[in-house]
PDB file of C-alpha atoms and ligand atoms in Angstrom:
ATOM      1  CA  MET A   1      72.378 117.290  89.571  1.00 75.00           C
ATOM      2  CA  LEU A   2      74.355 115.738  92.550  1.00 85.00           C
ATOM      3  CA  LYS A   3      76.013 118.292  94.652  1.00 91.00           C
ATOM      4  CA  ILE A   4      79.351 117.166  95.940  1.00 94.00           C
ATOM      5  CA  ASP A   5      80.418 118.805  99.260  1.00 93.00           C
ATOM      6  CA  ASN A   6      83.392 121.058  99.614  1.00 93.00           C
ATOM      7  CA  ILE A   7      85.549 119.856 102.417  1.00 94.00           C
ATOM      8  CA  LEU A   8      89.096 120.131 103.628  1.00 94.00           C
ATOM      9  CA  LEU A   9      90.709 116.751 103.405  1.00 96.00           C
ATOM     10  CA  PRO A  10      93.327 115.742 105.908  1.00 96.00           C
ATOM     11  CA  ASN A  11      96.659 115.209 104.088  1.00 97.00           C
ATOM     12  CA  GLY A  12      97.260 111.556 103.208  1.00 98.00           C
ATOM     13  CA  LEU A  13      96.898 108.884 100.534  1.00 98.00           C
ATOM     14  CA  TYR A  14      93.230 108.064  99.556  1.00 98.00           C
ATOM     15  CA  ILE A  15      92.815 104.792  97.813  1.00 98.00           C
ATOM     16  CA  VAL A  16      89.614 105.318  95.838  1.00 98.00           C
ATOM     17  CA  SER A  17      87.500 102.772  94.057  1.00 98.00           C
ATOM     18  CA  THR A  18      85.866 103.865  90.831  1.00 98.00           C
ATOM     19  CA  PRO A  19      83.261 102.139  88.574  1.00 98.00           C
ATOM     20  CA  ILE A  20      83.963  98.857  86.675  1.00 98.00           C
ATOM     21  CA  GLY A  21      81.794  99.948  83.866  1.00 97.00           C
ATOM     22  CA  ASN A  22      78.675 101.910  84.866  1.00 98.00           C
ATOM     23  CA  LEU A  23      79.782 105.418  85.688  1.00 97.00           C
ATOM     24  CA  LYS A  24      77.001 105.653  88.199  1.00 97.00           C
ATOM     25  CA  ASP A  25      78.688 103.122  90.420  1.00 98.00           C
ATOM     26  CA  ILE A  26      80.649 105.382  92.560  1.00 98.00           C
ATOM     27  CA  THR A  27      80.167 106.374  96.254  1.00 98.00           C
ATOM     28  CA  ILE A  28      79.408 109.879  97.413  1.00 97.00           C
ATOM     29  CA  ARG A  29      82.482 109.654  99.554  1.00 97.00           C
ATOM     30  CA  ALA A  30      84.728 108.684  96.553  1.00 98.00           C
ATOM     31  CA  LEU A  31      83.353 111.755  94.596  1.00 98.00           C
ATOM     32  CA  SER A  32      83.950 113.964  97.614  1.00 98.00           C
ATOM     33  CA  VAL A  33      87.570 112.780  97.934  1.00 98.00           C
ATOM     34  CA  LEU A  34      88.069 113.173  94.128  1.00 98.00           C
ATOM     35  CA  LYS A  35      86.705 116.662  94.246  1.00 97.00           C
ATOM     36  CA  ASN A  36      88.556 117.902  97.229  1.00 97.00           C
ATOM     37  CA  CYS A  37      91.980 116.122  96.936  1.00 98.00           C
ATOM     38  CA  ASP A  38      95.040 118.178  95.637  1.00 97.00           C
ATOM     39  CA  PHE A  39      96.143 115.541  93.102  1.00 97.00           C
ATOM     40  CA  ILE A  40      94.850 112.373  91.523  1.00 98.00           C
ATOM     41  CA  SER A  41      97.276 109.655  90.799  1.00 97.00           C
ATOM     42  CA  CYS A  42      95.674 107.565  87.963  1.00 97.00           C
ATOM     43  CA  GLU A  43      96.604 105.007  85.223  1.00 97.00           C
ATOM     44  CA  ASP A  44      95.265 106.463  81.985  1.00 96.00           C
ATOM     45  CA  THR A  45      94.479 110.048  82.395  1.00 96.00           C
ATOM     46  CA  ARG A  46      91.793 109.913  79.509  1.00 97.00           C
ATOM     47  CA  VAL A  47      89.774 107.351  81.514  1.00 97.00           C
ATOM     48  CA  THR A  48      89.869 109.325  84.744  1.00 98.00           C
ATOM     49  CA  LYS A  49      89.062 112.528  82.944  1.00 97.00           C
ATOM     50  CA  LYS A  50      85.900 110.862  81.583  1.00 98.00           C
ATOM     51  CA  LEU A  51      84.806 110.044  85.161  1.00 98.00           C
ATOM     52  CA  LEU A  52      85.610 113.457  86.436  1.00 98.00           C
ATOM     53  CA  SER A  53      83.792 115.192  83.656  1.00 97.00           C
ATOM     54  CA  LYS A  54      80.584 113.053  84.293  1.00 97.00           C
ATOM     55  CA  TYR A  55      80.593 114.514  87.845  1.00 97.00           C
ATOM     56  CA  GLN A  56      81.787 117.975  86.760  1.00 96.00           C
ATOM     57  CA  ILE A  57      84.959 117.759  88.817  1.00 97.00           C
ATOM     58  CA  LYS A  58      87.147 120.371  87.092  1.00 93.00           C
ATOM     59  CA  SER A  59      90.689 121.408  86.985  1.00 89.00           C
ATOM     60  CA  LYS A  60      92.171 118.490  88.855  1.00 94.00           C
ATOM     61  CA  LYS A  61      95.947 117.757  88.470  1.00 96.00           C
ATOM     62  CA  LEU A  62      96.321 114.255  87.202  1.00 97.00           C
ATOM     63  CA  ILE A  63      99.527 112.377  87.644  1.00 96.00           C
ATOM     64  CA  SER A  64      99.794 109.048  85.735  1.00 94.00           C
ATOM     65  CA  LEU A  65     101.091 106.011  87.699  1.00 93.00           C
ATOM     66  CA  HIS A  66     101.413 102.610  86.153  1.00 88.00           C
ATOM     67  CA  LYS A  67     103.390  99.432  86.728  1.00 83.00           C
ATOM     68  CA  TYR A  68     106.444 100.791  84.853  1.00 86.00           C
ATOM     69  CA  SER A  69     106.588 104.164  86.864  1.00 88.00           C
ATOM     70  CA  ASN A  70     109.897 104.557  88.519  1.00 90.00           C
ATOM     71  CA  GLN A  71     110.783 105.188  92.127  1.00 93.00           C
ATOM     72  CA  ASN A  72     111.203 108.905  91.578  1.00 94.00           C
ATOM     73  CA  LYS A  73     107.518 109.223  90.772  1.00 95.00           C
ATOM     74  CA  LEU A  74     106.573 107.444  94.061  1.00 96.00           C
ATOM     75  CA  ILE A  75     108.980 109.753  96.049  1.00 96.00           C
ATOM     76  CA  PHE A  76     107.583 112.844  94.399  1.00 96.00           C
ATOM     77  CA  LEU A  77     103.970 111.786  95.360  1.00 97.00           C
ATOM     78  CA  VAL A  78     104.907 110.866  98.895  1.00 97.00           C
ATOM     79  CA  ASN A  79     106.765 114.205  99.339  1.00 97.00           C
ATOM     80  CA  LYS A  80     103.692 116.085  98.171  1.00 97.00           C
ATOM     81  CA  ILE A  81     101.780 114.369 100.982  1.00 98.00           C
ATOM     82  CA  LYS A  82     104.436 115.219 103.503  1.00 97.00           C
ATOM     83  CA  GLU A  83     104.126 118.855 102.469  1.00 97.00           C
ATOM     84  CA  GLY A  84     100.422 118.656 103.497  1.00 97.00           C
ATOM     85  CA  LYS A  85      98.740 117.686 100.255  1.00 97.00           C
ATOM     86  CA  SER A  86      96.040 114.981  99.807  1.00 98.00           C
ATOM     87  CA  ILE A  87      96.405 112.473  96.919  1.00 98.00           C
ATOM     88  CA  ALA A  88      93.748 110.271  95.548  1.00 98.00           C
ATOM     89  CA  LEU A  89      94.886 106.983  93.981  1.00 98.00           C
ATOM     90  CA  VAL A  90      92.588 105.611  91.436  1.00 98.00           C
ATOM     91  CA  SER A  91      92.945 102.977  88.663  1.00 98.00           C
ATOM     92  CA  ASP A  92      91.076 102.697  85.305  1.00 97.00           C
ATOM     93  CA  ALA A  93      88.375 100.647  86.866  1.00 98.00           C
ATOM     94  CA  GLY A  94      87.390  99.204  90.211  1.00 98.00           C
ATOM     95  CA  THR A  95      89.535  99.054  93.313  1.00 98.00           C
ATOM     96  CA  PRO A  96      93.197 100.157  92.827  1.00 98.00           C
ATOM     97  CA  ILE A  97      95.763  97.537  93.687  1.00 97.00           C
ATOM     98  CA  ILE A  98      93.561  94.637  92.966  1.00 98.00           C
ATOM     99  CA  SER A  99      95.309  93.356  89.834  1.00 97.00           C
ATOM    100  CA  ASP A 100      96.101  97.132  89.305  1.00 96.00           C
ATOM    101  CA  PRO A 101      99.030  99.413  90.070  1.00 95.00           C
ATOM    102  CA  GLY A 102      99.466 101.297  93.364  1.00 96.00           C
ATOM    103  CA  LEU A 103     100.892  98.836  95.827  1.00 96.00           C
ATOM    104  CA  SER A 104     104.435 100.367  95.643  1.00 95.00           C
ATOM    105  CA  LEU A 105     102.977 103.748  96.463  1.00 97.00           C
ATOM    106  CA  VAL A 106     101.065 102.419  99.532  1.00 97.00           C
ATOM    107  CA  ILE A 107     104.077 100.530 100.757  1.00 97.00           C
ATOM    108  CA  LEU A 108     106.229 103.725 100.467  1.00 97.00           C
ATOM    109  CA  ALA A 109     103.498 105.840 102.116  1.00 97.00           C
ATOM    110  CA  ILE A 110     103.293 103.400 105.125  1.00 98.00           C
ATOM    111  CA  LYS A 111     106.985 103.283 105.398  1.00 98.00           C
ATOM    112  CA  GLU A 112     107.046 107.083 105.615  1.00 97.00           C
ATOM    113  CA  GLU A 113     104.300 106.988 108.166  1.00 97.00           C
ATOM    114  CA  ILE A 114     101.790 108.763 106.003  1.00 97.00           C
ATOM    115  CA  ASN A 115      98.078 108.172 106.545  1.00 97.00           C
ATOM    116  CA  VAL A 116      96.497 105.774 104.110  1.00 98.00           C
ATOM    117  CA  PHE A 117      92.665 105.943 103.733  1.00 98.00           C
ATOM    118  CA  PRO A 118      90.782 103.269 101.675  1.00 98.00           C
ATOM    119  CA  ILE A 119      87.628 104.536 100.066  1.00 98.00           C
ATOM    120  CA  PRO A 120      85.819 101.283  99.319  1.00 98.00           C
ATOM    121  CA  GLY A 121      83.619 100.625  96.290  1.00 98.00           C
ATOM    122  CA  PRO A 122      83.235  98.488  93.142  1.00 98.00           C
ATOM    123  CA  THR A 123      85.473  95.714  92.364  1.00 98.00           C
ATOM    124  CA  ALA A 124      84.700  92.825  89.735  1.00 98.00           C
ATOM    125  CA  ILE A 125      85.504  90.350  92.512  1.00 98.00           C
ATOM    126  CA  ALA A 126      82.471  91.162  94.589  1.00 97.00           C
ATOM    127  CA  ALA A 127      80.127  91.897  91.677  1.00 98.00           C
ATOM    128  CA  SER A 128      80.911  88.520  89.803  1.00 98.00           C
ATOM    129  CA  LEU A 129      80.807  86.582  93.189  1.00 97.00           C
ATOM    130  CA  VAL A 130      77.390  87.707  94.291  1.00 97.00           C
ATOM    131  CA  GLY A 131      75.906  87.403  90.783  1.00 97.00           C
ATOM    132  CA  SER A 132      77.365  83.971  90.212  1.00 97.00           C
ATOM    133  CA  GLY A 133      74.779  82.042  92.313  1.00 97.00           C
ATOM    134  CA  LEU A 134      77.501  79.617  93.189  1.00 96.00           C
ATOM    135  CA  LYS A 135      77.385  78.468  96.707  1.00 91.00           C
ATOM    136  CA  SER A 136      80.401  78.672  98.924  1.00 82.00           C
ATOM    137  CA  ASP A 137      81.132  80.100 102.405  1.00 87.00           C
ATOM    138  CA  ASN A 138      84.590  81.373 101.180  1.00 96.00           C
ATOM    139  CA  PHE A 139      86.422  82.140  98.017  1.00 98.00           C
ATOM    140  CA  PHE A 140      90.026  82.507  96.839  1.00 98.00           C
ATOM    141  CA  PHE A 141      90.995  85.322  94.519  1.00 98.00           C
ATOM    142  CA  VAL A 142      93.511  84.041  91.925  1.00 98.00           C
ATOM    143  CA  GLY A 143      93.452  87.131  89.673  1.00 98.00           C
ATOM    144  CA  PHE A 144      95.197  86.864  86.213  1.00 98.00           C
ATOM    145  CA  LEU A 145      96.974  83.475  85.408  1.00 98.00           C
ATOM    146  CA  PRO A 146     100.353  83.710  83.783  1.00 97.00           C
ATOM    147  CA  ASN A 147     100.654  83.961  80.026  1.00 94.00           C
ATOM    148  CA  LYS A 148     102.934  80.969  79.552  1.00 95.00           C
ATOM    149  CA  LYS A 149     101.125  77.691  79.162  1.00 95.00           C
ATOM    150  CA  ASN A 150     103.299  75.724  81.536  1.00 96.00           C
ATOM    151  CA  GLN A 151     103.180  78.348  84.241  1.00 97.00           C
ATOM    152  CA  ARG A 152      99.370  78.602  83.899  1.00 97.00           C
ATOM    153  CA  LEU A 153      99.005  74.762  84.139  1.00 97.00           C
ATOM    154  CA  ASN A 154     101.305  74.664  87.244  1.00 97.00           C
ATOM    155  CA  ILE A 155      99.279  77.335  89.049  1.00 98.00           C
ATOM    156  CA  LEU A 156      96.026  75.518  88.281  1.00 98.00           C
ATOM    157  CA  LYS A 157      97.469  72.331  89.549  1.00 97.00           C
ATOM    158  CA  LYS A 158      98.533  73.947  92.752  1.00 97.00           C
ATOM    159  CA  ILE A 159      95.207  75.393  93.474  1.00 98.00           C
ATOM    160  CA  LYS A 160      93.226  72.429  92.333  1.00 97.00           C
ATOM    161  CA  LYS A 161      92.540  71.191  95.881  1.00 95.00           C
ATOM    162  CA  ILE A 162      91.512  74.425  97.434  1.00 96.00           C
ATOM    163  CA  ASN A 163      88.175  73.879  98.956  1.00 95.00           C
ATOM    164  CA  SER A 164      86.677  77.350  98.062  1.00 97.00           C
ATOM    165  CA  LEU A 165      85.294  79.190  95.080  1.00 98.00           C
ATOM    166  CA  LEU A 166      88.094  80.330  92.832  1.00 98.00           C
ATOM    167  CA  ILE A 167      87.852  83.794  91.141  1.00 98.00           C
ATOM    168  CA  PHE A 168      90.030  84.487  88.034  1.00 98.00           C
ATOM    169  CA  TYR A 169      90.418  87.662  86.021  1.00 98.00           C
ATOM    170  CA  GLU A 170      90.842  86.937  82.354  1.00 97.00           C
ATOM    171  CA  SER A 171      91.209  88.680  78.976  1.00 95.00           C
ATOM    172  CA  PRO A 172      88.911  87.917  76.102  1.00 94.00           C
ATOM    173  CA  LYS A 173      92.040  86.948  73.967  1.00 93.00           C
ATOM    174  CA  ARG A 174      92.895  84.035  76.320  1.00 94.00           C
ATOM    175  CA  ILE A 175      89.550  82.938  77.580  1.00 94.00           C
ATOM    176  CA  ARG A 176      89.241  79.827  75.348  1.00 93.00           C
ATOM    177  CA  LYS A 177      92.621  78.520  76.159  1.00 94.00           C
ATOM    178  CA  THR A 178      92.085  79.148  79.832  1.00 96.00           C
ATOM    179  CA  LEU A 179      88.788  77.266  79.910  1.00 96.00           C
ATOM    180  CA  ASN A 180      90.421  74.344  78.136  1.00 96.00           C
ATOM    181  CA  ASP A 181      93.335  74.376  80.639  1.00 97.00           C
ATOM    182  CA  MET A 182      90.892  74.519  83.447  1.00 97.00           C
ATOM    183  CA  PHE A 183      88.941  71.581  82.137  1.00 97.00           C
ATOM    184  CA  LEU A 184      92.188  69.660  81.836  1.00 96.00           C
ATOM    185  CA  ILE A 185      93.229  70.193  85.339  1.00 97.00           C
ATOM    186  CA  PHE A 186      89.960  70.644  87.369  1.00 97.00           C
ATOM    187  CA  GLY A 187      87.717  68.221  85.515  1.00 96.00           C
ATOM    188  CA  ASP A 188      84.112  69.088  84.795  1.00 96.00           C
ATOM    189  CA  ARG A 189      83.285  71.574  87.534  1.00 97.00           C
ATOM    190  CA  LYS A 190      80.493  74.102  87.645  1.00 97.00           C
ATOM    191  CA  CYS A 191      81.521  77.500  86.731  1.00 97.00           C
ATOM    192  CA  VAL A 192      80.307  81.015  85.883  1.00 98.00           C
ATOM    193  CA  ILE A 193      81.695  83.408  83.314  1.00 97.00           C
ATOM    194  CA  ALA A 194      80.736  86.999  84.299  1.00 97.00           C
ATOM    195  CA  ARG A 195      81.182  89.259  81.272  1.00 97.00           C
ATOM    196  CA  GLU A 196      80.911  93.029  81.004  1.00 97.00           C
ATOM    197  CA  LEU A 197      79.445  93.474  84.484  1.00 98.00           C
ATOM    198  CA  THR A 198      77.397  96.636  85.112  1.00 98.00           C
ATOM    199  CA  LYS A 199      77.527  97.473  81.345  1.00 98.00           C
ATOM    200  CA  TYR A 200      75.005  97.278  78.442  1.00 96.00           C
ATOM    201  CA  TYR A 201      76.155  93.711  77.466  1.00 95.00           C
ATOM    202  CA  GLU A 202      76.349  92.321  80.960  1.00 97.00           C
ATOM    203  CA  THR A 203      76.024  88.502  80.726  1.00 96.00           C
ATOM    204  CA  PHE A 204      76.399  85.520  82.989  1.00 97.00           C
ATOM    205  CA  TYR A 205      77.218  82.216  81.443  1.00 96.00           C
ATOM    206  CA  ARG A 206      76.450  79.396  83.896  1.00 97.00           C
ATOM    207  CA  GLY A 207      77.103  75.666  83.640  1.00 97.00           C
ATOM    208  CA  LYS A 208      79.671  72.852  83.622  1.00 97.00           C
ATOM    209  CA  LEU A 209      83.111  73.659  82.159  1.00 97.00           C
ATOM    210  CA  SER A 210      82.587  71.085  79.560  1.00 96.00           C
ATOM    211  CA  LYS A 211      79.682  73.178  78.217  1.00 96.00           C
ATOM    212  CA  LEU A 212      81.081  76.557  78.796  1.00 95.00           C
ATOM    213  CA  LYS A 213      84.405  75.832  76.967  1.00 94.00           C
ATOM    214  CA  GLU A 214      82.401  74.942  73.800  1.00 92.00           C
ATOM    215  CA  ILE A 215      80.295  78.177  74.015  1.00 87.00           C
ATOM    216  CA  ASN A 216      79.629  79.493  70.553  1.00 78.00           C
ATOM    217  CA  LYS A 217      79.266  83.156  71.466  1.00 79.00           C
ATOM    218  CA  ASP A 218      81.772  85.831  71.111  1.00 78.00           C
ATOM    219  CA  LEU A 219      83.385  86.259  74.474  1.00 87.00           C
ATOM    220  CA  LYS A 220      84.519  89.835  74.222  1.00 91.00           C
ATOM    221  CA  GLY A 221      84.972  92.599  76.726  1.00 95.00           C
ATOM    222  CA  GLU A 222      85.875  92.243  80.409  1.00 97.00           C
ATOM    223  CA  ILE A 223      85.592  88.759  81.913  1.00 97.00           C
ATOM    224  CA  THR A 224      85.721  87.249  85.373  1.00 98.00           C
ATOM    225  CA  ILE A 225      85.504  83.528  86.052  1.00 98.00           C
ATOM    226  CA  ILE A 226      84.091  81.952  89.098  1.00 98.00           C
ATOM    227  CA  MET A 227      84.912  78.351  89.579  1.00 98.00           C
ATOM    228  CA  SER A 228      83.146  76.037  92.118  1.00 97.00           C
ATOM    229  CA  PRO A 229      85.289  73.962  94.564  1.00 96.00           C
ATOM    230  CA  PRO A 230      86.049  70.304  93.860  1.00 94.00           C
ATOM    231  CA  GLU A 231      83.122  67.981  94.487  1.00 85.00           C
ATOM    232  CA  LYS A 232      82.777  66.639  97.997  1.00 70.00           C
ATOM    233  CA  GLU A 233      83.739  62.975  97.012  1.00 55.00           C
ATOM    234  CA  HIS A 234      86.798  64.349  95.286  1.00 51.00           C
ATOM    235  CA  VAL A 235      88.073  65.960  98.479  1.00 51.00           C
ATOM    236  CA  VAL A 236      87.266  62.883 100.587  1.00 45.00           C
ATOM    237  CA  GLU A 237      88.774  60.638  98.009  1.00 50.00           C
ATOM    238  CA  GLU A 238      92.160  62.213  98.521  1.00 51.00           C
ATOM    239  CA  ASN A 239      92.083  61.314 102.220  1.00 56.00           C
ATOM    240  CA  LYS A 240      90.188  58.146 101.929  1.00 62.00           C
ATOM    241  CA  ILE A 241      90.776  55.130 104.068  1.00 68.00           C
ATOM    242  CA  ASP A 242      88.328  52.306 103.463  1.00 67.00           C
ATOM    243  CA  ASP A 243      87.394  49.418 105.863  1.00 69.00           C
ATOM    244  CA  GLU A 244      89.478  46.896 104.072  1.00 67.00           C
ATOM    245  CA  ASP A 245      92.711  49.016 104.467  1.00 70.00           C
ATOM    246  CA  MET A 246      91.733  49.526 108.066  1.00 72.00           C
ATOM    247  CA  GLU A 247      91.582  45.797 108.732  1.00 73.00           C
ATOM    248  CA  LYS A 248      94.914  45.277 107.094  1.00 69.00           C
ATOM    249  CA  ILE A 249      96.565  48.074 109.174  1.00 74.00           C
ATOM    250  CA  SER A 250      95.006  46.796 112.402  1.00 73.00           C
ATOM    251  CA  LYS A 251      96.232  43.102 111.694  1.00 72.00           C
ATOM    252  CA  PHE A 252      99.738  44.413 110.945  1.00 71.00           C
ATOM    253  CA  VAL A 253     100.108  46.413 114.046  1.00 73.00           C
ATOM    254  CA  GLU A 254      98.403  44.029 116.308  1.00 72.00           C
ATOM    255  CA  ASN A 255     100.280  43.662 119.671  1.00 72.00           C
ATOM    256  CA  LYS A 256     102.811  46.209 118.392  1.00 73.00           C
ATOM    257  CA  LEU A 257     100.879  49.378 118.995  1.00 79.00           C
ATOM    258  CA  SER A 258      97.868  50.232 121.069  1.00 81.00           C
ATOM    259  CA  LYS A 259      94.687  51.256 119.237  1.00 79.00           C
ATOM    260  CA  LYS A 260      94.957  54.656 120.939  1.00 81.00           C
ATOM    261  CA  ASP A 261      98.470  55.262 119.531  1.00 81.00           C
ATOM    262  CA  LEU A 262      97.535  54.051 116.130  1.00 82.00           C
ATOM    263  CA  SER A 263      94.465  56.323 116.013  1.00 81.00           C
ATOM    264  CA  GLU A 264      96.745  59.169 116.825  1.00 77.00           C
ATOM    265  CA  ILE A 265      99.173  58.321 114.036  1.00 78.00           C
ATOM    266  CA  LEU A 266      96.434  57.946 111.466  1.00 78.00           C
ATOM    267  CA  SER A 267      94.720  61.178 112.572  1.00 74.00           C
ATOM    268  CA  ILE A 268      97.925  63.047 111.843  1.00 70.00           C
ATOM    269  CA  ILE A 269      98.344  61.334 108.397  1.00 71.00           C
ATOM    270  CA  TYR A 270      94.637  61.650 107.260  1.00 74.00           C
ATOM    271  CA  LYS A 271      93.844  64.889 109.075  1.00 67.00           C
ATOM    272  CA  LYS A 272      90.787  63.423 110.735  1.00 75.00           C
ATOM    273  CA  PRO A 273      89.811  63.231 114.431  1.00 76.00           C
ATOM    274  CA  LYS A 274      91.451  60.393 116.421  1.00 77.00           C
ATOM    275  CA  LYS A 275      88.011  59.274 117.437  1.00 76.00           C
ATOM    276  CA  PHE A 276      87.104  58.445 113.912  1.00 79.00           C
ATOM    277  CA  PHE A 277      89.960  55.994 113.540  1.00 79.00           C
ATOM    278  CA  TYR A 278      89.478  54.562 117.042  1.00 81.00           C
ATOM    279  CA  THR A 279      85.835  53.626 116.270  1.00 79.00           C
ATOM    280  CA  LYS A 280      86.899  52.031 112.961  1.00 77.00           C
ATOM    281  CA  LEU A 281      89.620  50.110 114.670  1.00 77.00           C
ATOM    282  CA  ILE A 282      87.281  48.771 117.182  1.00 76.00           C
ATOM    283  CA  LYS A 283      84.842  47.723 114.414  1.00 72.00           C
ATOM    284  CA  SER A 284      87.557  46.186 112.293  1.00 67.00           C
ATOM    285  CA  ILE A 285      88.602  43.613 115.015  1.00 61.00           C
ATOM    286  CA  ARG A 286      85.089  42.539 115.823  1.00 57.00           C
TER     287      ARG A 286
HETATM  288  N1  LIG B   1      90.973  96.660  89.896  1.00 53.56           N
HETATM  289  C1  LIG B   1      89.951  96.034  89.131  1.00 53.56           C
HETATM  290  C2  LIG B   1      88.848  95.528  90.224  1.00 53.56           C
HETATM  291  O1  LIG B   1      88.776  95.974  91.277  1.00 53.56           O
HETATM  292  O2  LIG B   1      88.078  94.609  89.801  1.00 53.56           O
HETATM  293  C3  LIG B   1      90.383  94.953  88.271  1.00 53.56           C
HETATM  294  C4  LIG B   1      91.421  95.488  87.325  1.00 53.56           C
HETATM  295  S1  LIG B   1      92.077  94.232  86.279  1.00 53.56           S
HETATM  296  C5  LIG B   1      93.351  95.151  85.384  1.00 53.56           C
HETATM  297  C6  LIG B   1      90.914  94.080  84.987  1.00 53.56           C
HETATM  298  C7  LIG B   1      90.192  92.719  85.010  1.00 53.56           C
HETATM  299  O3  LIG B   1      89.070  92.755  85.967  1.00 53.56           O
HETATM  300  C8  LIG B   1      89.512  92.412  83.645  1.00 53.56           C
HETATM  301  O4  LIG B   1      90.438  91.809  82.824  1.00 53.56           O
HETATM  302  C9  LIG B   1      88.516  91.460  84.093  1.00 53.56           C
HETATM  303  O5  LIG B   1      88.976  90.168  84.351  1.00 53.56           O
HETATM  304  C10 LIG B   1      87.981  92.033  85.434  1.00 53.56           C
HETATM  305  N2  LIG B   1      86.870  93.005  85.233  1.00 53.56           N
HETATM  306  C11 LIG B   1      87.020  94.319  85.355  1.00 53.56           C
HETATM  307  N3  LIG B   1      85.898  94.978  84.987  1.00 53.56           N
HETATM  308  C12 LIG B   1      85.052  93.877  84.781  1.00 53.56           C
HETATM  309  C13 LIG B   1      83.662  93.984  84.373  1.00 53.56           C
HETATM  310  N4  LIG B   1      82.968  94.992  84.060  1.00 53.56           N
HETATM  311  N5  LIG B   1      83.140  92.689  84.169  1.00 53.56           N
HETATM  312  C14 LIG B   1      83.849  91.582  84.325  1.00 53.56           C
HETATM  313  N6  LIG B   1      85.007  91.582  84.658  1.00 53.56           N
HETATM  314  C15 LIG B   1      85.706  92.699  84.973  1.00 53.56           C
END
């Protein structure tokens, strides 16, 4: 049996990450904070009680906090910390505040000059990203898309050109619609659906959007989608200037503008180095 230490926690707000499915995915430090804090602010008390009972953390005072909690609840919690108490903030799963409640409490705590201690651990962002096998040096976390179709399509259009992996949280109820909308806006990109991570039915569906949107399996449970960036040619195409255009431009500005000045203007418009255009201009008048 794991023995969790007894320590005196300095007063403050502890933002504690908890498992995203498998209850063994919790750090020793997180358990120590949960055991030794004065209060735990949580979403659903039943979910947090289950975690506490697994680690035999007994008689903890749980205070529920969700997105509809009013300012009085936040003030109550902050006052407790000011009186010298330590409060652990947890959500039902993963890292609080990441598509979960808690931000207003952290903002108020910082405003009141209270110490805030993140206790890092699981989040579906990291687990899905590393298991996806998709290559990218960076990623952009989108979170949940809006419910309304128009708003959803608008967001997808806005983020279409981002040259990074995109990570979305999604509910099983909307996954089909979302995959169709993504196909409509992004085209046939590579993507990964990470389902029920760390749980018994953990599954990764990998492939092109055209294939995944037709998937015949029941997509139940918790789902994260990782979308690859636009294809290279796609990105270049947006800023493309071909040799024929270059020749037309250089003819048009002949004797009106120096090659150096023209290169500078083109580099601003097309967001490419001046040298790139200068070399092209020299070639085009040969
Ligand atoms: N705070 C959490 C975190 O750090 O990942 C996210 C909370 S958000 C309300 C819940 C969403 O996270 C789910 O709808 C799903 O998109 C994603 N998620 C959470 N657990 C997951 C899991 N085990 N497998 C796949 N996705 C998961």
